[in-house]
PDB file of N, CA and C in Angstrom:
ATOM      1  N   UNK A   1     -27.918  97.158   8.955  1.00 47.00           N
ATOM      2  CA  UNK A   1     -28.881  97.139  10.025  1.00 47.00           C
ATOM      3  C   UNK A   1     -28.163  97.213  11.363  1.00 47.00           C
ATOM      4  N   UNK A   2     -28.700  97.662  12.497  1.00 52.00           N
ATOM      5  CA  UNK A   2     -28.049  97.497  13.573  1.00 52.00           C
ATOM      6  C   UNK A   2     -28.492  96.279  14.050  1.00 52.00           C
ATOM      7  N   UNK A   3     -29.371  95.849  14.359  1.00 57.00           N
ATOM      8  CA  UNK A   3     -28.980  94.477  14.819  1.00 57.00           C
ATOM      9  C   UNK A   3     -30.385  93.757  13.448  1.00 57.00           C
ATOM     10  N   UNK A   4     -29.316  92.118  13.426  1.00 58.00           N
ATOM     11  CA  UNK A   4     -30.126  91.403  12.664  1.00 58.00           C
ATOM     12  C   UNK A   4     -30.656  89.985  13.496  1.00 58.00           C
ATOM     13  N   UNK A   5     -30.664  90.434  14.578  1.00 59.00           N
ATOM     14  CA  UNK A   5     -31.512  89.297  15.532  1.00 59.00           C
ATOM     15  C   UNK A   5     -32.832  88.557  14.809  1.00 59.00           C
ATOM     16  N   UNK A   6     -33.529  90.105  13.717  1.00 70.00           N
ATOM     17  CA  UNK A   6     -35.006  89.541  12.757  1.00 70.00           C
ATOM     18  C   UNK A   6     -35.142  88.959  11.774  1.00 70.00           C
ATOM     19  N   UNK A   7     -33.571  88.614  11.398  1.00 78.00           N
ATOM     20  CA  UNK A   7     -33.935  88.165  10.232  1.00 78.00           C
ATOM     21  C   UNK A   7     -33.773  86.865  10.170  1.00 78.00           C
ATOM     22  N   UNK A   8     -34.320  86.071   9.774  1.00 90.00           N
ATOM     23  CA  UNK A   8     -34.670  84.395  10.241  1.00 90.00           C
ATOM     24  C   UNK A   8     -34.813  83.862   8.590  1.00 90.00           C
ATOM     25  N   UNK A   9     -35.407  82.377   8.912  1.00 92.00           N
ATOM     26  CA  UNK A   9     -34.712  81.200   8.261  1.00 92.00           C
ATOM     27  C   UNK A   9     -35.685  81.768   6.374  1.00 92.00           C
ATOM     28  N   UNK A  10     -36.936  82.725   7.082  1.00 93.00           N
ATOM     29  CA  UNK A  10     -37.377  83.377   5.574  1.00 93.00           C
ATOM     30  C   UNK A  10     -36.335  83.772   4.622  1.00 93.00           C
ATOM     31  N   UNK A  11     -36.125  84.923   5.304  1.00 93.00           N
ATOM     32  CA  UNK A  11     -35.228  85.710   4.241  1.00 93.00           C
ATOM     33  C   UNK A  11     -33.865  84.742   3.739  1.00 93.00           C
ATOM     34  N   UNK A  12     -33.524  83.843   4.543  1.00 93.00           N
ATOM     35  CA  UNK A  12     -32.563  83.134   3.716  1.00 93.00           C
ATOM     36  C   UNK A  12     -32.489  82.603   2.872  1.00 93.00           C
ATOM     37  N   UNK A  13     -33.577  81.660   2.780  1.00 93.00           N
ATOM     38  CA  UNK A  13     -34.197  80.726   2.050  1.00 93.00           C
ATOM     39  C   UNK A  13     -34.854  81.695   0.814  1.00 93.00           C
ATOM     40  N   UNK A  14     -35.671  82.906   1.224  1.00 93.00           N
ATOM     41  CA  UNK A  14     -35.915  83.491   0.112  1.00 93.00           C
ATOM     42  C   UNK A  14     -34.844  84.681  -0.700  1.00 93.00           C
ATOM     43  N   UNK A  15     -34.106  84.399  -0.373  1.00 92.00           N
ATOM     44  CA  UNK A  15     -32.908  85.235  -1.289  1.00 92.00           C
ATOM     45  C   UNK A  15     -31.864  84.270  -1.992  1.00 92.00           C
ATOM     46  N   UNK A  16     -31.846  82.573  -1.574  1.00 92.00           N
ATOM     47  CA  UNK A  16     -31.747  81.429  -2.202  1.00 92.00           C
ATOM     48  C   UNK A  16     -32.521  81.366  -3.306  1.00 92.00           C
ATOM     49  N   UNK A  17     -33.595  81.285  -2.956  1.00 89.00           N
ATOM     50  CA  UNK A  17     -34.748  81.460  -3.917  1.00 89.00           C
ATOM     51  C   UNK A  17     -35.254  82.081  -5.203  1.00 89.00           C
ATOM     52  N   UNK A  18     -34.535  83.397  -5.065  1.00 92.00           N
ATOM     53  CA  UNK A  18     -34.378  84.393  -5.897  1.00 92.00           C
ATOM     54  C   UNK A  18     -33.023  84.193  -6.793  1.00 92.00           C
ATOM     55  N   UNK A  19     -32.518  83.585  -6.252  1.00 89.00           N
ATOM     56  CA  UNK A  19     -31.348  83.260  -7.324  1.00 89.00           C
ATOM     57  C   UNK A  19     -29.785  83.505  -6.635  1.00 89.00           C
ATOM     58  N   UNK A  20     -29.863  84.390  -5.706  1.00 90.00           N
ATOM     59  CA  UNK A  20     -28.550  84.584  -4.896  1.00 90.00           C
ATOM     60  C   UNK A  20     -27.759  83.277  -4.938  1.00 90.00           C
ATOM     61  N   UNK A  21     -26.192  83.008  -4.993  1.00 88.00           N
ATOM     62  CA  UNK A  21     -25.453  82.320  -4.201  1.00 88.00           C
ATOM     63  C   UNK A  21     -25.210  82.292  -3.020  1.00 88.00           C
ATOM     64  N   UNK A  22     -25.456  83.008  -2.276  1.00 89.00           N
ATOM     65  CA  UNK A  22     -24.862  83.023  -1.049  1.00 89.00           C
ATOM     66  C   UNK A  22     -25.104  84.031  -0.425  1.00 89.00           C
ATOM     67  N   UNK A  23     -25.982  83.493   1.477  1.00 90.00           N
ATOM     68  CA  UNK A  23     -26.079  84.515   1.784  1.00 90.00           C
ATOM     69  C   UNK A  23     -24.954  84.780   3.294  1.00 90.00           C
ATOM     70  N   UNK A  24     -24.847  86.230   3.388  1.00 90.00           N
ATOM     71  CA  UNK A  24     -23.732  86.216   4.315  1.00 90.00           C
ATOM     72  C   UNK A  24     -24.212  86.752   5.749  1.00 90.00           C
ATOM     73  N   UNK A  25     -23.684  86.610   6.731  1.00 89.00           N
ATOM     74  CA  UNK A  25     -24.506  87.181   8.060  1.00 89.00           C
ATOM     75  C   UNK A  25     -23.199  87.505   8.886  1.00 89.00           C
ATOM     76  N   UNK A  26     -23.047  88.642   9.139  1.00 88.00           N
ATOM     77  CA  UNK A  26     -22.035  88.853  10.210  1.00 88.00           C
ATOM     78  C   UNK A  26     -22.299  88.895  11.634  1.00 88.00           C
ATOM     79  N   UNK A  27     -22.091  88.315  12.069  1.00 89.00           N
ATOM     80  CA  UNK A  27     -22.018  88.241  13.526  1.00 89.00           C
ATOM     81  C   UNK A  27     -21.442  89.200  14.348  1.00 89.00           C
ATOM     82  N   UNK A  28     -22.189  89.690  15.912  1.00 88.00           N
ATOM     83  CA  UNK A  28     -21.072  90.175  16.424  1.00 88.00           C
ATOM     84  C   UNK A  28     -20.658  89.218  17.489  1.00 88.00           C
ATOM     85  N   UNK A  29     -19.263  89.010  17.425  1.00 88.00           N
ATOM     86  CA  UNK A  29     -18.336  88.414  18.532  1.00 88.00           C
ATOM     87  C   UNK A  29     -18.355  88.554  19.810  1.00 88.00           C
ATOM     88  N   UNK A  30     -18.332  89.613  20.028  1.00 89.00           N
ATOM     89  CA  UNK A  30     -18.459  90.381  21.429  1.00 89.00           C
ATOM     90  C   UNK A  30     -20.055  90.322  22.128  1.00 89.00           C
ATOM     91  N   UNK A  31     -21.044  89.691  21.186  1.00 88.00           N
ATOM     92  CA  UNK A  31     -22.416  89.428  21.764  1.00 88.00           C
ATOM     93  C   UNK A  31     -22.932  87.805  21.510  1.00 88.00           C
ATOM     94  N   UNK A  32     -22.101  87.080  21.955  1.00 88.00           N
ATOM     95  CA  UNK A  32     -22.923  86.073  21.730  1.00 88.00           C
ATOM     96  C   UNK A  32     -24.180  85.160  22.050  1.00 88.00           C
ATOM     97  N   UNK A  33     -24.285  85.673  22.796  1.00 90.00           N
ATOM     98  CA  UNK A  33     -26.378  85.535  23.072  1.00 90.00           C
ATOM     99  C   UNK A  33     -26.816  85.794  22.072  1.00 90.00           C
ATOM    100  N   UNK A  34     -26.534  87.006  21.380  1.00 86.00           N
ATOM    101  CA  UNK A  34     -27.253  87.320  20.084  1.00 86.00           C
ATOM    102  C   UNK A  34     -27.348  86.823  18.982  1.00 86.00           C
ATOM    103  N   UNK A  35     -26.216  85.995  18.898  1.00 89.00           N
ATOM    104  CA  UNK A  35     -25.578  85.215  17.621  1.00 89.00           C
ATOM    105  C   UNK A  35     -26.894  83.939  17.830  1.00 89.00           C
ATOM    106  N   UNK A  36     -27.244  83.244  18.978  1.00 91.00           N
ATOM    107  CA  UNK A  36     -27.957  81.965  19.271  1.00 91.00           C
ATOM    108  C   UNK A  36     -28.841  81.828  18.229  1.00 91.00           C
ATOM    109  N   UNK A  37     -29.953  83.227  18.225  1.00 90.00           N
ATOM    110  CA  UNK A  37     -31.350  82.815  17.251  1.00 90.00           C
ATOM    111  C   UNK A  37     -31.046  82.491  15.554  1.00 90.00           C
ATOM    112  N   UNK A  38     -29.778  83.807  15.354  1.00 90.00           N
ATOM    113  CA  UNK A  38     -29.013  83.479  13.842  1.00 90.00           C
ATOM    114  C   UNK A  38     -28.477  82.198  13.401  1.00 90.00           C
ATOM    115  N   UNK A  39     -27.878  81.547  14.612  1.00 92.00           N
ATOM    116  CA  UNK A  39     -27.270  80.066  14.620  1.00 92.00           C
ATOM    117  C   UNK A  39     -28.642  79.443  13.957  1.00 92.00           C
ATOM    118  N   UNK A  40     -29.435  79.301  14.673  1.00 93.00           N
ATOM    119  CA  UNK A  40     -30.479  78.024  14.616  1.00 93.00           C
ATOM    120  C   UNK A  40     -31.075  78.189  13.772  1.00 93.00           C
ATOM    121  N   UNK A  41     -31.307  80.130  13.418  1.00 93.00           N
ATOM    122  CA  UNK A  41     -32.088  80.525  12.087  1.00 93.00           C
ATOM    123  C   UNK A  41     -31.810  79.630  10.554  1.00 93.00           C
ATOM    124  N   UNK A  42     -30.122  79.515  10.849  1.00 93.00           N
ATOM    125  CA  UNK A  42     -29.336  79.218   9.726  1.00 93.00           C
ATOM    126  C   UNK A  42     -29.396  77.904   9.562  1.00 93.00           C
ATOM    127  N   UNK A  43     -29.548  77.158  10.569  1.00 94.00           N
ATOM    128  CA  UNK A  43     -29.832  75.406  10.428  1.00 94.00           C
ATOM    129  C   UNK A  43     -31.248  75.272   9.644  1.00 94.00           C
ATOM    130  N   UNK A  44     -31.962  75.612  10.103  1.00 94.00           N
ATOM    131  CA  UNK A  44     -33.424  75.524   9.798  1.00 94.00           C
ATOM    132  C   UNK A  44     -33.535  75.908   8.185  1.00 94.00           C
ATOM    133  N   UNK A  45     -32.566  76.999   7.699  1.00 94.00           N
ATOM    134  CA  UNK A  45     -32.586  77.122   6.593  1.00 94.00           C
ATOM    135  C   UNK A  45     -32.156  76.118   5.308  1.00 94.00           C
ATOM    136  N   UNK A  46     -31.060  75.549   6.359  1.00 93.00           N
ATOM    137  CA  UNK A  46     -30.164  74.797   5.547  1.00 93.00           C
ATOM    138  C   UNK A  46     -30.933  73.327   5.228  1.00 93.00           C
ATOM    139  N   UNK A  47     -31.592  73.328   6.490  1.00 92.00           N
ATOM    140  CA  UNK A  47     -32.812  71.721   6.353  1.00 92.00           C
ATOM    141  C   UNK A  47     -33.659  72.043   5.488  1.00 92.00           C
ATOM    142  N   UNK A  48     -34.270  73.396   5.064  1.00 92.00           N
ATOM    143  CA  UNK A  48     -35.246  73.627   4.134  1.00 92.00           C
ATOM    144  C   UNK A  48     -34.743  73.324   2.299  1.00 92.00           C
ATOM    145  N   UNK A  49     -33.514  74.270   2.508  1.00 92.00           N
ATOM    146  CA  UNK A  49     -32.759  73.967   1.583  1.00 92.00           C
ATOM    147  C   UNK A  49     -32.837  72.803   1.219  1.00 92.00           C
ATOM    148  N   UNK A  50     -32.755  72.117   1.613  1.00 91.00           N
ATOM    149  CA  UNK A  50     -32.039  70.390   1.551  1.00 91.00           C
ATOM    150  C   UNK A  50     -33.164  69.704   1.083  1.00 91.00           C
ATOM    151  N   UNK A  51     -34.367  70.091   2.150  1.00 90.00           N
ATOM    152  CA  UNK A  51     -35.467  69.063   2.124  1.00 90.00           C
ATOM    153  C   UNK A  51     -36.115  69.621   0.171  1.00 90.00           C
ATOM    154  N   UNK A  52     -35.795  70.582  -0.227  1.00 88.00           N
ATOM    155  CA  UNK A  52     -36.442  70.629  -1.880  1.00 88.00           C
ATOM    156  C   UNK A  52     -35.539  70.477  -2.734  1.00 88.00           C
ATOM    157  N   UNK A  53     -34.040  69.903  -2.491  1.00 86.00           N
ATOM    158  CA  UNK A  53     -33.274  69.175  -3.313  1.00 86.00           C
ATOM    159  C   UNK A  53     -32.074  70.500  -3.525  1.00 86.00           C
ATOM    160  N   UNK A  54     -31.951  71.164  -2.684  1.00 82.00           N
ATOM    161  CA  UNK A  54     -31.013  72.061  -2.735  1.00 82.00           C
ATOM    162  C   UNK A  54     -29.985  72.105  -1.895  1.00 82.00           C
ATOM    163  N   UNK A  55     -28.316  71.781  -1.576  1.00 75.00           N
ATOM    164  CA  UNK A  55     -27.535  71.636  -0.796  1.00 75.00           C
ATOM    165  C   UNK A  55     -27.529  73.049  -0.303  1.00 75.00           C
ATOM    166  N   UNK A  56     -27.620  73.287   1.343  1.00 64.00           N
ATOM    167  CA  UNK A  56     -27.715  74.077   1.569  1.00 64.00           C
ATOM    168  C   UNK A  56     -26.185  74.334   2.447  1.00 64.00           C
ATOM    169  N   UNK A  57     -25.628  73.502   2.553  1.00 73.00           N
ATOM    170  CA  UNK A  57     -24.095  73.795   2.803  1.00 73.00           C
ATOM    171  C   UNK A  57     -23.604  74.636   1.943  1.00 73.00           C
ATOM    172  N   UNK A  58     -22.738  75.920   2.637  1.00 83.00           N
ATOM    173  CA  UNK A  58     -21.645  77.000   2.094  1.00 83.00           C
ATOM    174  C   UNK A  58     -22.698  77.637   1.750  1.00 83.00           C
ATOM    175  N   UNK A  59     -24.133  77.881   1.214  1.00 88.00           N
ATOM    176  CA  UNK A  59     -24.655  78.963   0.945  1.00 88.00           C
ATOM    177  C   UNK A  59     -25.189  79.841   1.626  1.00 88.00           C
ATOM    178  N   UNK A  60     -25.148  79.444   3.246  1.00 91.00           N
ATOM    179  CA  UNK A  60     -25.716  80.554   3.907  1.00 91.00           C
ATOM    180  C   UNK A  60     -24.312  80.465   4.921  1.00 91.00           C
ATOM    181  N   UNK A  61     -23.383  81.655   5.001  1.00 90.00           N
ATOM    182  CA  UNK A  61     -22.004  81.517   5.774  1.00 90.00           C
ATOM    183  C   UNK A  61     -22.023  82.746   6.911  1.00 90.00           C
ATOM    184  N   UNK A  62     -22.114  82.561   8.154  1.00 89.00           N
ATOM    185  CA  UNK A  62     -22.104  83.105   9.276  1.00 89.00           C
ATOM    186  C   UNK A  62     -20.847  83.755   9.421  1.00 89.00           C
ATOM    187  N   UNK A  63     -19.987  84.609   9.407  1.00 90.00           N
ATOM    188  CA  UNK A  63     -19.300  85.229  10.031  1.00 90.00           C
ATOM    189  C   UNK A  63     -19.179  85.927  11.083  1.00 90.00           C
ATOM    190  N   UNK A  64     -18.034  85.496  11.689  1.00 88.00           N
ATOM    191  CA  UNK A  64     -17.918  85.504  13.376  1.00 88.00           C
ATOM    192  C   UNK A  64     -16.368  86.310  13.585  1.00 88.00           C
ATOM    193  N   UNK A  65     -15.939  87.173  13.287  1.00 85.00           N
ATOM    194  CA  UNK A  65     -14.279  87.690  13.229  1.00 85.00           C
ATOM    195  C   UNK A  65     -14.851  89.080  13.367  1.00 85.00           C
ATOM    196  N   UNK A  66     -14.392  90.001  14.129  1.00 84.00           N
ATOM    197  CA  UNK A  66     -14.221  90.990  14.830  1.00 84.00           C
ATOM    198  C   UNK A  66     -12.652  91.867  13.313  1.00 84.00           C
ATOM    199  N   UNK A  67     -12.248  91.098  13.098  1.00 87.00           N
ATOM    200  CA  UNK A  67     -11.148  91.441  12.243  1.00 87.00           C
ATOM    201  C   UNK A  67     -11.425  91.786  10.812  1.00 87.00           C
ATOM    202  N   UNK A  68     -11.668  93.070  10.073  1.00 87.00           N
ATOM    203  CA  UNK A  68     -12.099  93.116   8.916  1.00 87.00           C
ATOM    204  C   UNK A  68     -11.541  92.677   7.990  1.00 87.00           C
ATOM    205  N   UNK A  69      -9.947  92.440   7.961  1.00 89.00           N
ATOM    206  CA  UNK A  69      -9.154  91.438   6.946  1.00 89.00           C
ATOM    207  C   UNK A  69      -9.370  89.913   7.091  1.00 89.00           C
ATOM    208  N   UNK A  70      -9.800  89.864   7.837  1.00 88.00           N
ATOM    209  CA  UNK A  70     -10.354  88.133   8.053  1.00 88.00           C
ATOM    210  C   UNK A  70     -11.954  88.147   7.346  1.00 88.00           C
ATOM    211  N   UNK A  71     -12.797  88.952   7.495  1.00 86.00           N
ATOM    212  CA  UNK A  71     -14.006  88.947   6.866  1.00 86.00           C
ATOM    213  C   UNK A  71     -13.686  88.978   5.328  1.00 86.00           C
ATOM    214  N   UNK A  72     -12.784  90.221   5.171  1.00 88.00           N
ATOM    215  CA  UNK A  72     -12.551  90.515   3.885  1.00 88.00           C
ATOM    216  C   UNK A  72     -11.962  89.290   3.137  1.00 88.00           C
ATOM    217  N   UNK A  73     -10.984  88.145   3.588  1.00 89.00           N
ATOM    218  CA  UNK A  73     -10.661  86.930   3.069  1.00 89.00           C
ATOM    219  C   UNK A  73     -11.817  86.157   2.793  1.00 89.00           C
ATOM    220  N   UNK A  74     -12.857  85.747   3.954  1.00 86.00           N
ATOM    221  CA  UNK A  74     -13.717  85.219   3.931  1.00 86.00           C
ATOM    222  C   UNK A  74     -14.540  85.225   2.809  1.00 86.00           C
ATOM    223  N   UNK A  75     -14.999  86.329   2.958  1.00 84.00           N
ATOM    224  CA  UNK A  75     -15.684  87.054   2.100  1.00 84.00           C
ATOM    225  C   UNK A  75     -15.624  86.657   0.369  1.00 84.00           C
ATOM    226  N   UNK A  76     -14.245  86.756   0.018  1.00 85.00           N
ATOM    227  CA  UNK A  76     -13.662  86.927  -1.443  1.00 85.00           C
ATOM    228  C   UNK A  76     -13.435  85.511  -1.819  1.00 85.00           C
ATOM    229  N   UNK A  77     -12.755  84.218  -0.353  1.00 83.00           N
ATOM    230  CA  UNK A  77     -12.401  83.122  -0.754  1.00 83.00           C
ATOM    231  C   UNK A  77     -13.988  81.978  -1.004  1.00 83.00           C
ATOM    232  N   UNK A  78     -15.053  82.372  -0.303  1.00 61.00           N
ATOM    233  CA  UNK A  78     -16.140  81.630  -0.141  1.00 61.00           C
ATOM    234  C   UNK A  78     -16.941  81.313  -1.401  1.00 61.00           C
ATOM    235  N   UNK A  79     -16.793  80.128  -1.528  1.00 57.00           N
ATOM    236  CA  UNK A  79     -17.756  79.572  -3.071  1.00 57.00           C
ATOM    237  C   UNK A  79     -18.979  78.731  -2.403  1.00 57.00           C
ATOM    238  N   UNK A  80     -19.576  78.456  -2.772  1.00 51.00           N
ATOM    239  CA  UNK A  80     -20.895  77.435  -2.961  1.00 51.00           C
ATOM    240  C   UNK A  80     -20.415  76.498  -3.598  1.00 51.00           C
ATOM    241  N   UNK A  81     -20.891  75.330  -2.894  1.00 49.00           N
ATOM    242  CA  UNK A  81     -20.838  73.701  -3.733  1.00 49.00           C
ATOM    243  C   UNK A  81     -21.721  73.698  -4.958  1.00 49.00           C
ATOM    244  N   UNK A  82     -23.126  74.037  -4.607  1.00 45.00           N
ATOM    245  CA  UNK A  82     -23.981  73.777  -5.443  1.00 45.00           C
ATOM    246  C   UNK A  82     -24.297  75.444  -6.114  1.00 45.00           C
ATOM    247  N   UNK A  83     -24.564  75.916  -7.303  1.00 47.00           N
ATOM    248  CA  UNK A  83     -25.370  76.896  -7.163  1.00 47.00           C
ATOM    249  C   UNK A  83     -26.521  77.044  -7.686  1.00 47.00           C
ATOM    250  N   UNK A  84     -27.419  78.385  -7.671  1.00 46.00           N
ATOM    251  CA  UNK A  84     -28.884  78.451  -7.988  1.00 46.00           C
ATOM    252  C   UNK A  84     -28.777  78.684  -9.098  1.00 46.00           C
ATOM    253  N   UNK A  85     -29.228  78.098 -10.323  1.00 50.00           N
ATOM    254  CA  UNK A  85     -29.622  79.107 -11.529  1.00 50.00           C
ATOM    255  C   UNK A  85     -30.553  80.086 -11.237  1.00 50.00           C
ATOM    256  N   UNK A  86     -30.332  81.239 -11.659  1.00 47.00           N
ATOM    257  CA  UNK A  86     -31.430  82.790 -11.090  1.00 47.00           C
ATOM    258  C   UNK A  86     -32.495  82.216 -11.941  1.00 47.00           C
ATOM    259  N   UNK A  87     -32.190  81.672 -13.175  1.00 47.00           N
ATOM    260  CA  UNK A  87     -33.482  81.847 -14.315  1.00 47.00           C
ATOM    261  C   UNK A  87     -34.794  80.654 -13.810  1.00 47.00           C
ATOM    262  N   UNK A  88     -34.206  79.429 -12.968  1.00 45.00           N
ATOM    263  CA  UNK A  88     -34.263  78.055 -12.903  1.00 45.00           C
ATOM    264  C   UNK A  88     -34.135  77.935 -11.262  1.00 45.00           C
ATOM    265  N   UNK A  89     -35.193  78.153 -10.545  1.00 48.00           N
ATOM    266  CA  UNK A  89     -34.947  78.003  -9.199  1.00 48.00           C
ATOM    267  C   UNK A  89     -35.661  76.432  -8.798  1.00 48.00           C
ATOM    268  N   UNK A  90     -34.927  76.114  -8.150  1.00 48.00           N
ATOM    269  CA  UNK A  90     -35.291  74.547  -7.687  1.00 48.00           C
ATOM    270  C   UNK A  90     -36.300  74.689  -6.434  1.00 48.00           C
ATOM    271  N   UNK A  91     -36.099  75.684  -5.749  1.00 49.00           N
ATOM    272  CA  UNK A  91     -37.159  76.121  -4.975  1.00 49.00           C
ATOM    273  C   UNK A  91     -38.381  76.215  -5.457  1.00 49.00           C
ATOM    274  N   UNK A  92     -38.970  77.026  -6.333  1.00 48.00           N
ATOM    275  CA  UNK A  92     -40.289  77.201  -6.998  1.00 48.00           C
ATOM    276  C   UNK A  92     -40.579  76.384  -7.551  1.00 48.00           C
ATOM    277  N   UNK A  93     -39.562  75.319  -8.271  1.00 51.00           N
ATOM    278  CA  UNK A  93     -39.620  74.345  -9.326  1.00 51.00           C
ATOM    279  C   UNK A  93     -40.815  73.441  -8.033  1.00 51.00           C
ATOM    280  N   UNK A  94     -39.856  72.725  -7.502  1.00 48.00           N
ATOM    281  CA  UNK A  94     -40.757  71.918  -6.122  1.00 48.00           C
ATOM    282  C   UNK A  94     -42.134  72.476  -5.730  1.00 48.00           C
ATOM    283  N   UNK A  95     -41.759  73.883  -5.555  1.00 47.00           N
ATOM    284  CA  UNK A  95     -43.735  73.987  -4.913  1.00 47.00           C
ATOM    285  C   UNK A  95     -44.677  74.533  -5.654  1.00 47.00           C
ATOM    286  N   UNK A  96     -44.607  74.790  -7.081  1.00 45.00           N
ATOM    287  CA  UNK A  96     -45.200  74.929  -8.190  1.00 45.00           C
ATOM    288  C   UNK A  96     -46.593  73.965  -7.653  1.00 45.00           C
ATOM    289  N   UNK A  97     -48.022  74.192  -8.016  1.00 44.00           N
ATOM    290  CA  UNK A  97     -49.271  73.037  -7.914  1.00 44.00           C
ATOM    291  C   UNK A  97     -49.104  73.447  -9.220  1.00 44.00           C
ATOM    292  N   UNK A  98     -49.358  72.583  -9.975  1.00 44.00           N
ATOM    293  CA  UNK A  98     -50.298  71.695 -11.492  1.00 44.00           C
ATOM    294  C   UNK A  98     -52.008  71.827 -11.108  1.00 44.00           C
ATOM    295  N   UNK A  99     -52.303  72.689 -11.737  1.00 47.00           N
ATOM    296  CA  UNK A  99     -53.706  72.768 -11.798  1.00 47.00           C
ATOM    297  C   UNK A  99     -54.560  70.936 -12.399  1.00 47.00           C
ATOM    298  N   UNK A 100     -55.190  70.381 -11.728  1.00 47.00           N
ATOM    299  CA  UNK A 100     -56.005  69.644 -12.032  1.00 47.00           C
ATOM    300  C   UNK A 100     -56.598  68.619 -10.822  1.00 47.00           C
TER     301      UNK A 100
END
């Protein structure tokens, strides 16, 4: 995309959701005004995360390096604490209603 200023705390949470480990967001360096809404996008995600029993630390990782061998480390070294089972989402599990 050229710029991802739109994509907010949804799509994070729903590609968590779906089973992903980890989602990644590159930043650009050289714009940081732009980076602000992604920052806060990513908190908000991480509280959502959290609040349905899902650690949302390391799974959504901002990258901020102008340097493609530094992304590329990033990139390859980055694990998740916790992860999603794809089959078994703890997300849906929580907001499932029980008919009655």
């Amino acid at each position: 995309m050229h710029s991802i200023g739109r994509a907010g705390h949804d799509l994070m949470v729903g590609a968590i959701a779906l089973g992903y480990q980890q989602v990644f967001i590159l930043l650009n360096p050289n714009k940081p005004i732009e980076n602000e809404p992604l920052i806060a996008q990513r908190e908000l995600a991480e509280t959502m995360l959290t609040g349905v029993g899902i650690s949302g630390a390391g799974q959504i990782v901002l990258l901020d390096n102008a340097d493609p061998d530094v992304i590329s480390d990033r990139l390859h070294q980055n694990h998740p604490k916790e992860l999603v089972d794809p089959h078994h989402s703890a997300l849906l599990e929580h907001h499932v209603a029980t008919p009655g």
